[in-house]
Amino acid sequence: MKKHEGRILFKLQASILALFFFMSGSIHALEFNWFNDDKEVEMISSDLEFLYSLKFSKTNLLHNKVFGEGNKNTYKEFFEERINTIRKSNTMANMYAFNVDGYRDTIAVTNNFFKLPRLLRIAILIHEARHSEETGNHWHHADCPIPHLDDHGKPFVSDIDGGVLLSGKRQACDSSRLGSYGIVSIMMKNISENCENCNLEMKEQAHKIYQDIKKRIISPLERRMIENNE
């Protein structure tokens, strides 16, 4: 078979799908495995391209601590340094996605993942990319405390997760603002406050996700540090 320059080849119903991103003068080969629907591959690819295209007027010190220095979009480098493969999973039907044990550079997504709006899909991909790191022992989650209350003594409820009560929920919280939930909250706060090429609806959605995911940080001090960009 002859090779054609610039060609994207989807091998559906095969073990590997390779997609090449031509962005910012660099090429990154992200493998897509076990997908039978090229629309799902295209959706994820479009989500990442959208994320990488965001422009920011500024970023704060806490955001830079996680995603890199400078008032620029560093999400591409963050994701591609950690993840090489995204694969489809027909198991774990109660989940949206998970970082694959033994293959830490791999994210598995379920059918539920594709039912979510774009910003939540992006949030999940960044969340799982954080779990790929050996630093921080892969940033494992913690059980939410009983009770898990806000500053006014009211139980935390996750609105974006169907109104689920977080108190006592197993492996659904983080002890650090720098864990997988925390960094997504930091990222969404940055998008809601500093994105230059996002419309108002997108910024409002990002703000809602930021506020909701922040509830999963156990320590009130750590939550305030996210609020204050510390």
XYZ file of C-alpha atoms in Angstrom:
230
model
C 0.000 0.000 0.000
C 1.359 3.417 -0.929
C 1.654 6.067 1.754
C -0.051 9.384 1.134
C 1.242 12.427 2.981
C -1.244 14.098 5.342
C -3.615 11.168 5.225
C -5.597 10.173 8.325
C -6.276 6.475 8.314
C -9.057 5.024 10.423
C -8.919 1.228 10.747
C -12.340 0.518 12.180
C -12.931 -2.844 13.870
C -9.186 -3.245 14.189
C -7.021 -3.096 17.261
C -5.492 0.345 16.670
C -6.715 3.633 15.297
C -4.034 6.290 14.875
C -4.923 9.958 14.565
C -2.284 12.579 13.763
C -2.756 16.108 15.080
C -1.098 18.816 13.000
C -1.100 21.586 15.546
C 1.338 24.317 16.566
C 3.907 23.007 14.125
C 4.172 19.617 15.819
C 2.757 16.149 15.245
C 1.454 13.897 17.993
C 0.233 10.401 17.225
C -2.619 9.521 19.553
C -3.726 5.917 19.200
C -7.394 4.973 19.367
C -8.020 1.288 20.141
C -11.122 -0.904 20.086
C -13.469 1.717 18.617
C -16.069 0.492 16.132
C -17.493 3.946 15.433
C -15.298 6.589 13.820
C -17.715 9.284 15.045
C -16.579 8.604 18.604
C -12.950 8.994 17.581
C -13.786 12.209 15.758
C -15.641 13.536 18.816
C -12.657 13.034 21.124
C -10.284 14.468 18.540
C -12.506 17.528 18.147
C -12.699 17.972 21.920
C -8.908 17.988 22.223
C -8.487 20.311 19.268
C -10.971 22.706 20.882
C -9.116 22.576 24.201
C -5.775 23.223 22.515
C -7.214 26.203 20.613
C -8.250 28.190 23.698
C -6.494 31.511 24.227
C -6.063 33.225 27.584
C -5.569 36.822 28.636
C -3.643 35.598 31.670
C -3.173 32.618 33.968
C -2.592 32.501 37.707
C 0.242 31.024 39.764
C -1.707 27.970 40.939
C -2.738 27.163 37.373
C 0.874 27.551 36.220
C 2.056 25.243 39.000
C -0.020 22.437 37.504
C -0.089 23.139 33.784
C 3.125 25.062 33.174
C 4.425 28.588 33.209
C 3.277 31.447 31.042
C 0.048 33.082 29.934
C -0.558 30.583 27.152
C -2.411 27.361 26.473
C -0.320 24.539 27.949
C -3.048 21.864 27.988
C -1.692 20.219 24.845
C 1.707 19.646 26.436
C 0.114 18.494 29.694
C -2.085 15.891 28.004
C 0.325 14.619 25.379
C 3.177 14.161 27.852
C 0.986 11.729 29.771
C -1.390 10.003 27.358
C -0.590 8.075 24.183
C -3.682 5.892 23.810
C -7.437 6.241 24.220
C -9.437 3.061 23.968
C -13.081 2.051 24.105
C -14.303 -0.057 27.015
C -17.515 -2.069 27.085
C -17.048 -2.799 30.780
C -17.302 -0.476 33.789
C -20.757 0.623 32.635
C -21.204 2.748 35.765
C -18.199 4.922 34.861
C -17.406 7.526 32.209
C -13.702 6.737 31.842
C -10.726 5.363 33.738
C -6.940 5.299 33.634
C -5.884 1.754 32.783
C -3.827 -0.053 35.442
C -0.639 -1.431 33.941
C -0.941 0.945 30.977
C -0.778 4.320 32.658
C -0.482 6.193 29.372
C -3.920 4.852 28.383
C -7.415 6.184 29.048
C -10.448 3.944 28.540
C -13.800 5.591 27.817
C -17.255 4.016 28.063
C -20.504 4.681 26.227
C -21.515 7.017 29.056
C -18.622 9.333 28.191
C -20.196 10.273 24.870
C -23.472 11.302 26.501
C -21.783 14.210 28.294
C -21.413 17.790 27.040
C -18.056 18.803 25.579
C -16.554 20.562 28.608
C -17.318 17.614 30.885
C -15.715 15.223 28.399
C -12.625 17.450 28.370
C -12.651 17.597 32.171
C -12.682 13.800 32.351
C -9.763 13.429 29.930
C -7.623 15.843 31.957
C -8.747 14.169 35.197
C -7.642 10.750 33.954
C -4.389 12.134 32.557
C -3.494 13.239 36.092
C -3.947 9.651 37.282
C -1.239 8.552 34.849
C 1.478 10.252 36.920
C 3.697 8.218 39.202
C 4.227 11.420 41.173
C 1.685 11.609 43.970
C 1.095 7.842 43.777
C -1.120 8.411 40.730
C -3.195 10.860 42.780
C -5.560 8.231 44.132
C -8.918 9.439 45.397
C -10.146 9.447 48.984
C -13.503 8.566 50.485
C -15.655 11.626 51.059
C -16.049 12.256 54.803
C -19.257 11.802 56.767
C -20.602 14.401 56.876
C -19.123 16.393 53.991
C -20.386 19.931 54.528
C -19.928 23.358 52.992
C -19.002 26.494 54.946
C -22.666 26.946 55.930
C -23.038 23.436 57.311
C -25.031 22.107 54.349
C -24.204 18.733 52.771
C -22.315 18.908 49.485
C -24.352 17.743 46.495
C -22.893 17.303 43.009
C -25.292 18.962 40.585
C -23.389 17.869 37.475
C -23.499 14.257 38.697
C -27.268 14.058 38.960
C -27.610 15.623 42.403
C -25.693 12.869 44.193
C -24.940 13.419 47.883
C -21.165 13.360 48.332
C -21.049 12.545 52.064
C -19.641 9.047 52.532
C -19.248 8.402 48.813
C -16.342 6.012 48.288
C -13.291 7.183 46.326
C -15.181 10.283 45.143
C -13.122 13.037 46.820
C -9.525 14.255 46.939
C -7.419 15.194 49.935
C -5.307 17.621 47.866
C -6.236 20.504 45.580
C -3.547 19.174 43.225
C -5.254 15.812 42.677
C -7.352 14.844 39.657
C -10.485 16.653 40.815
C -8.566 19.678 41.994
C -6.673 20.316 38.772
C -9.873 20.099 36.722
C -11.415 22.680 39.025
C -8.322 24.871 38.544
C -8.497 24.472 34.760
C -12.216 25.252 34.555
C -11.743 28.310 36.758
C -9.082 29.528 34.339
C -11.359 28.961 31.333
C -14.297 30.721 32.975
C -12.236 33.762 34.003
C -9.528 34.176 31.386
C -10.537 32.560 28.091
C -10.462 35.117 25.275
C -12.092 33.057 22.525
C -14.869 31.414 24.580
C -18.441 32.653 24.335
C -20.451 33.546 27.430
C -22.255 30.194 27.492
C -18.969 28.296 27.473
C -17.570 30.431 30.299
C -20.718 29.890 32.363
C -20.492 26.133 31.842
C -16.837 26.164 32.879
C -17.696 28.153 36.012
C -20.410 25.646 36.931
C -18.013 22.720 36.547
C -15.329 24.535 38.553
C -17.718 25.188 41.444
C -19.150 21.681 41.415
C -15.897 19.723 41.227
C -14.336 21.913 43.913
C -16.835 20.335 46.342
C -14.881 17.087 46.080
C -11.833 18.602 47.788
C -12.094 17.497 51.407
C -10.162 20.293 53.124
C -11.921 23.682 53.407
C -8.470 25.284 53.377
C -7.545 23.571 50.117
C -10.854 24.654 48.555
C -10.188 28.268 49.546
C -6.690 28.027 48.073
C -8.248 27.115 44.721
C -10.637 30.051 45.052
C -7.703 32.366 45.793
C -5.421 30.857 43.146
C -2.891 29.770 45.744
